[in-house]
Amino acid sequence: MDVMEKLQILADSAKYDVACTSSGSNRKGVAGAIGNSVAPGICHTFSADGRCISLLKILYTNHCIFDCKYCINRSSNDVQRVSFTPEEVCRLTIEFYRRNYIEGLFLSSGINHSPNETMAEIVEALMLLREKYHFNGYIHCKAIPGADPDLVELAGWYADRMSVNLELPTTEGLRTLAPHKNRKNILLPMRQIQSGIEENMQALGVNDSRGRYWYTARELGRKEENSTLLLREKLRQKIALQEHVQENIISEKEQNSKTDALPAVLREDTFHTGIPGLHMQKEAKWANQSHTGRFVPAGQSTQMIIGATGESDYQILAVSEALYKKFDLKRVFYSAFIRVNEDSALPVLPGGPPLKREHRLYQADWLLRYYGFEANELLSEQQPNFNEFLDPKCDWALRHPEQFPVEVNQADYYTLLRVPGIGVRSARRIMQARKTARLDFNDLKKVGVVLKRAIYFITCSGSSYYSLKLSEGMILQNLLLAEKPPKQEDTCFQQLTLFDGTYREFLQECGSA
Amino acid sequence: MKYVLQCEDSIEGIFSAVYAAWELKYGHENTELQVFGFKNSNIELFCNYISLDPDAEKAQKVLNTIRRICSDMVYEALFRAACSDAADKADAIYRYIQTALRMGSKVRNHLTDPAVVRVMELSRAVGNAEHHYLGFLRFIEIPGNILLARFAPKPRLTELIIPHFVDRFPEERFVIWDTVRNEAGVHVPGQTYLMMKLTEGQVAMLQQYAEDNMEAEQLWKTFVENISIKERENKKLQQNNIPLHFRTYMPEFQHNGLPKAILQKGEEHGE
């Protein structure tokens, strides 16, 4: 079978993986090698579904021993099965990269024979790419749940980003739809990668604001029990201890194998024992030749399928928040469920994939990471799902009239960020522009504030845009009128008509509340 | 009396005109800068038109002053704005420099000044196009193992994007060719890049290479087709993300091109 056919099959099976980002790594080019990497990431093209293509996203193989009900490659499906060879993966990557088609490689895989065998094949491909082909660009690879920690670690020295898919937000969901996977096997490599990153950063004295979540949390003076800050402190103590007592290392390593069964708690002992930096000298020659070796420098990510099981948005967001806090993930991706298999355990979604819901979750995800919101501010047990018509921030603002109006010329950065219509960039520009002049509504427009949303929530030098007394219902009506009504082809929701009651009822409900 | 200083559309042209505006002492409120070659610039009555030749030395003096009094950030913003394709760029830069010399590096914060906002907008637009082309630029391999990229950017971008590719492909020989302005950036391994204005003969020579001599292009098209999820198809979103004018030289958007004899030729120039 030629490479063209393999590519066709293995790209097609990789398309359900959401992440195609090439962000988080800044690496200069090196003489004798090919490639560099820039922190914001670069999109190279966009596919017909509007998603960014930044990496050569392929499966190594679509052979799979697992039978996850939602997956096109499950073992019970009768599909053509193929595998790349490591050489083929490398040649494709290099030829695409030279022509500036891609930013790097995203290698995922079905589970062929055993997790270990699959992980070993991924590592082999990465090693070849880095050491023989001297590829210095971006690599994202999967850590296969259940694979040996040593293999996962080795992959981490070659990859920029690693990810372990959480697949479904809850353990019950996983049990029904992915019977061969379990939460423990997914969280273990995640924890291992997290510790590896921490140790590596510590060893090199790097302190970049990688995990945006803790960065925002620290700015707000919020400290979590399991936050990275605390983790760091523990790590520092641990390293200090190690330096004194070298002999302890061996006995500690023995203990590790015993405590491996504790997933969701902070397991200090998964930190690789030994002198920090030892691994780099041993394994990561490709990076060491030129500069310092970094372990998974672009951090790790994960993804969840939305709408395959019955979780509420609140549950999903709470899981994401926990992952950001406890596992220091860089990103959580959400993937609207697409019914590719006929199976009685899978829901039938007549409106197609829940894209609108996915969109709202992404909006909320940004609010968690960059805006300093917490999951229980946005949603609660009483209101477990996001509003279809309003974005999460507008929705929050309407429920919290006591926080508004915000005085643009005085409020601090994080207060500004909470105003609908003000984002990270415009908030920064407001902070900047305030240094030289007082701002009025016209100036705000110039710096990029979306006034059609913001005017109800701000004052400029004490004066509000409207001299009327604003009520929640009135603001809501205006906000909704300012937005284009959702179209049939854009969303999975019904076209609104004059005689459709839901929209009006919804308005009235909010107006009277 | 109003004086309009007309200058060439280039970094030297614009910044030497700024120098001239101070030198000629007509008063800032009476002076306006204009770039040649923009069609919609009407000629005004009661107005003196003075055309200026670019002067590298004067331009350098202005740029040095900006770097000294303000900061590299201000310098970069002005440089990008000067690469823009907007008709009012020269005057915006001129007004910006007036404020900049008064305020120093703080001028970037002064977002209530119209000229400062305008230069910020221009430099942001150029910066965005620059970032887009880092991804959307496509190389084809031509005989001799040389990579050739053609692109038709709205602003003048070659010099802004080429450092990225020099860093990325230190071992490749490549040419980035701006087909609108017929200028090119050339890189040879082990050296930095060279900017050149192409002659007609050189353009004709480059024009004969329109397709890649390897099968990579076909593989790439296959990949792009298969990576899309049918259930999520959204051409409008695709077009928002990659507007049509970027697609001219991108193989994945060329659907009715001539069939390509690629496979055999590829063997000769492969590894």
Coordinates of C-alpha atoms in Angstrom, one line a residue, chain B:
Chain B
M1 CA -0.9 78.0 2.2
K2 CA -0.8 74.3 2.5
Y3 CA 2.2 72.2 1.4
V4 CA 1.9 68.6 0.3
L5 CA 5.2 66.7 0.3
Q6 CA 5.0 63.7 -2.0
C7 CA 7.3 60.9 -1.4
E8 CA 8.2 57.4 -2.8
D9 CA 6.4 54.4 -1.3
S10 CA 9.3 52.9 0.6
I11 CA 10.8 53.1 4.1
E12 CA 13.5 55.6 2.9
G13 CA 10.9 57.6 0.9
I14 CA 8.6 58.1 3.8
F15 CA 11.1 58.8 6.5
S16 CA 13.2 61.1 4.4
A17 CA 10.0 63.1 3.7
V18 CA 9.5 63.3 7.5
Y19 CA 13.0 64.7 7.7
A20 CA 12.2 67.2 4.9
A21 CA 9.0 68.3 6.7
W22 CA 11.1 69.6 9.6
E23 CA 13.8 70.9 7.3
L24 CA 11.4 73.0 5.1
K25 CA 9.8 74.7 8.2
Y26 CA 6.4 75.4 6.7
G27 CA 4.9 74.6 10.0
H28 CA 3.4 71.2 10.9
E29 CA -0.2 72.4 10.6
N30 CA 0.5 73.6 7.0
T31 CA 2.3 70.4 5.9
E32 CA 0.9 67.1 4.7
L33 CA 2.7 64.0 3.6
Q34 CA 1.5 61.8 0.7
V35 CA 2.8 58.7 -0.9
F36 CA 3.0 58.5 -4.7
G37 CA 1.0 56.0 -6.6
F38 CA -2.3 55.8 -4.7
K39 CA -5.1 56.3 -7.2
N40 CA -7.7 57.9 -5.1
S41 CA -5.6 60.9 -4.0
N42 CA -7.3 64.0 -5.4
I43 CA -5.3 67.0 -6.3
E44 CA -6.3 70.0 -4.2
L45 CA -6.5 73.7 -5.1
F46 CA -4.6 76.3 -3.3
C47 CA -1.9 73.8 -2.4
N48 CA 1.8 73.5 -3.2
Y49 CA 2.9 70.1 -4.2
I50 CA 6.5 69.3 -3.6
S51 CA 7.9 65.9 -4.8
L52 CA 10.8 64.5 -2.9
D53 CA 13.4 62.0 -3.8
P54 CA 14.2 59.3 -1.2
D55 CA 17.4 59.9 0.7
A56 CA 18.6 57.0 2.7
E57 CA 20.8 59.1 5.0
K58 CA 18.0 61.4 6.0
A59 CA 15.7 58.5 6.6
Q60 CA 18.3 56.8 8.8
K61 CA 18.7 60.0 10.9
V62 CA 14.9 60.0 11.6
L63 CA 14.9 56.3 12.5
N64 CA 17.9 56.8 14.7
T65 CA 16.2 59.7 16.5
I66 CA 13.1 57.6 17.1
R67 CA 15.1 54.8 18.5
R68 CA 17.0 57.1 20.8
I69 CA 14.1 59.2 22.1
C70 CA 11.4 56.6 22.1
S71 CA 12.0 52.9 22.0
D72 CA 12.4 49.9 19.7
M73 CA 8.7 49.2 20.1
V74 CA 7.8 52.6 18.7
Y75 CA 10.4 52.1 15.9
E76 CA 8.8 48.7 15.0
A77 CA 5.3 50.1 15.0
L78 CA 6.4 52.9 12.7
F79 CA 8.3 50.5 10.4
R80 CA 5.3 48.2 10.1
A81 CA 3.0 51.2 9.5
A82 CA 5.3 52.3 6.7
C83 CA 4.9 48.9 5.0
S84 CA 1.1 49.2 5.0
D85 CA -1.0 49.6 1.9
A86 CA -3.1 52.4 3.3
A87 CA -3.1 55.7 1.4
D88 CA -2.8 57.9 4.6
K89 CA 0.2 56.1 6.1
A90 CA 2.8 58.8 5.4
D91 CA 0.8 61.5 7.1
A92 CA -0.2 59.3 10.0
I93 CA 3.5 58.5 10.6
Y94 CA 4.4 62.2 10.3
R95 CA 1.8 63.2 12.9
Y96 CA 2.8 60.3 15.1
I97 CA 6.5 61.3 15.1
Q98 CA 5.5 64.8 16.2
T99 CA 3.8 63.4 19.3
A100 CA 6.5 60.8 19.8
L101 CA 9.3 63.4 19.9
R102 CA 7.4 65.2 22.7
M103 CA 6.3 62.1 24.7
G104 CA 9.1 59.6 24.2
S105 CA 8.4 56.0 24.6
K106 CA 5.1 56.8 26.4
V107 CA 3.6 57.7 23.0
R108 CA 2.3 54.2 22.7
N109 CA 0.0 54.7 25.6
H110 CA -1.5 57.9 24.1
L111 CA -4.4 56.1 22.5
T112 CA -6.6 59.2 22.6
D113 CA -4.5 60.9 19.9
P114 CA -5.9 60.1 16.4
A115 CA -2.5 59.8 14.8
V116 CA -1.3 57.4 17.5
V117 CA -4.4 55.3 17.1
R118 CA -4.0 55.3 13.3
V119 CA -0.4 54.2 13.4
M120 CA -1.4 51.5 15.9
E121 CA -4.1 50.3 13.5
L122 CA -1.8 50.3 10.5
S123 CA 0.9 48.5 12.3
R124 CA -1.5 46.0 13.7
A125 CA -3.0 45.3 10.3
V126 CA 0.5 44.8 8.9
G127 CA 1.5 42.6 11.8
N128 CA -1.6 40.5 11.4
A129 CA -0.9 40.0 7.7
E130 CA 2.7 39.2 8.6
H131 CA 1.6 36.5 11.0
H132 CA -0.9 35.0 8.6
Y133 CA 1.8 34.7 5.9
L134 CA 4.1 32.9 8.3
G135 CA 1.6 30.1 8.0
F136 CA 0.0 30.7 4.6
L137 CA 3.2 31.1 2.6
R138 CA 3.8 28.0 0.4
F139 CA 7.1 26.8 -1.0
I140 CA 7.5 24.7 -4.1
E141 CA 10.6 22.8 -4.8
I142 CA 12.2 23.7 -8.1
P143 CA 15.1 22.0 -9.9
G144 CA 18.3 22.3 -8.0
N145 CA 16.7 21.6 -4.7
I146 CA 15.7 25.2 -4.3
L147 CA 12.5 26.3 -2.6
L148 CA 10.5 29.0 -4.2
A149 CA 7.6 30.8 -2.4
R150 CA 5.3 33.1 -4.4
F151 CA 2.9 35.4 -2.6
A152 CA 0.8 38.5 -3.3
P153 CA 0.5 40.4 -0.1
K154 CA -1.4 43.6 0.3
P155 CA 1.2 45.3 2.5
R156 CA 4.9 45.1 1.7
L157 CA 5.9 42.0 3.7
T158 CA 8.9 40.2 2.3
E159 CA 11.4 41.8 4.6
L160 CA 9.2 41.4 7.6
I161 CA 8.7 37.7 7.2
I162 CA 11.9 36.5 5.8
P163 CA 13.9 36.4 9.1
H164 CA 11.4 33.8 10.4
F165 CA 12.2 31.5 7.4
V166 CA 15.9 32.1 7.6
D167 CA 15.7 30.9 11.2
R168 CA 13.5 28.0 10.3
F169 CA 15.3 26.7 7.3
P170 CA 19.0 27.4 7.9
E171 CA 20.1 24.6 5.6
E172 CA 17.8 25.4 2.6
R173 CA 18.3 27.6 -0.4
F174 CA 15.1 29.5 -0.8
V175 CA 13.5 32.5 -2.6
I176 CA 10.5 34.4 -1.4
W177 CA 9.0 36.3 -4.3
D178 CA 6.5 39.1 -3.9
T179 CA 4.6 38.9 -7.2
V180 CA 2.9 42.3 -6.7
R181 CA 6.0 44.4 -6.2
N182 CA 8.4 42.0 -7.9
E183 CA 10.9 42.0 -5.0
A184 CA 12.4 39.0 -3.6
G185 CA 14.3 37.8 -0.5
V186 CA 16.9 35.2 -1.1
H187 CA 18.6 32.9 1.3
V188 CA 21.7 30.6 1.0
P189 CA 22.7 28.2 3.8
G190 CA 25.1 29.7 6.3
Q191 CA 24.4 33.3 5.4
T192 CA 21.8 35.9 6.2
Y193 CA 19.3 36.9 3.6
L194 CA 19.4 39.3 0.7
M195 CA 16.7 41.6 -0.6
M196 CA 16.5 42.3 -4.3
K197 CA 14.4 44.0 -6.9
L198 CA 13.7 41.6 -9.7
T199 CA 14.4 42.4 -13.3
E200 CA 12.0 41.4 -16.0
G201 CA 14.3 38.6 -17.1
Q202 CA 14.5 37.2 -13.6
V203 CA 10.7 37.4 -13.3
A204 CA 10.3 35.5 -16.6
M205 CA 12.7 32.9 -15.4
L206 CA 10.9 32.4 -12.1
Q207 CA 7.5 32.3 -13.8
Q208 CA 8.3 29.0 -15.5
Y209 CA 8.2 27.3 -12.2
A210 CA 4.6 27.1 -11.2
E211 CA 4.4 23.6 -9.7
D212 CA 6.2 21.4 -7.3
N213 CA 8.3 18.7 -8.8
M214 CA 7.5 16.3 -6.0
E215 CA 4.4 14.4 -5.0
A216 CA 4.2 16.3 -1.8
E217 CA 1.5 18.6 -3.1
Q218 CA -0.8 15.7 -3.9
L219 CA -0.2 14.2 -0.5
W220 CA -0.9 17.5 1.1
K221 CA -4.2 17.9 -0.8
T222 CA -5.2 14.4 0.3
F223 CA -4.4 15.3 3.9
V224 CA -6.4 18.5 3.9
E225 CA -9.4 16.9 2.4
N226 CA -9.4 14.0 4.8
I227 CA -8.8 15.9 8.0
S228 CA -12.1 17.8 7.7
I229 CA -15.1 16.5 9.5
K230 CA -18.1 16.3 7.2
E231 CA -20.7 16.7 10.0
R232 CA -19.1 20.0 11.0
E233 CA -18.6 21.5 7.6
N234 CA -18.7 25.3 7.7
K235 CA -17.3 27.0 4.7
K236 CA -18.2 30.4 6.0
L237 CA -16.0 29.9 9.1
Q238 CA -13.2 28.7 6.8
Q239 CA -13.5 31.8 4.7
N240 CA -13.4 34.0 7.8
N241 CA -10.3 32.3 8.9
I242 CA -8.6 32.3 5.6
P243 CA -10.0 34.9 3.2
L244 CA -9.8 34.2 -0.5
H245 CA -7.0 36.6 -1.3
F246 CA -4.6 34.5 0.7
R247 CA -5.3 31.4 -1.3
T248 CA -3.8 32.4 -4.7
Y249 CA -0.7 30.2 -4.3
M250 CA -1.9 27.6 -1.8
P251 CA -2.0 24.2 -3.4
E252 CA -4.9 22.9 -1.2
F253 CA -7.2 25.5 -2.8
Q254 CA -6.2 24.9 -6.4
H255 CA -8.8 22.4 -7.5
N256 CA -8.8 22.7 -11.3
G257 CA -5.1 23.0 -11.9
L258 CA -3.4 21.0 -14.7
P259 CA -2.6 17.4 -14.0
K260 CA 0.9 17.2 -12.7
A261 CA 3.6 14.9 -13.8
I262 CA 5.3 14.5 -10.5
L263 CA 6.1 11.0 -9.4
Q264 CA 9.0 10.2 -11.8
K265 CA 10.6 13.6 -11.6
G266 CA 10.5 13.4 -7.9
E267 CA 13.1 10.6 -7.7
E268 CA 15.8 12.7 -9.4
H269 CA 15.7 15.5 -6.9
G270 CA 14.7 13.6 -3.8
E271 CA 17.1 13.1 -1.0

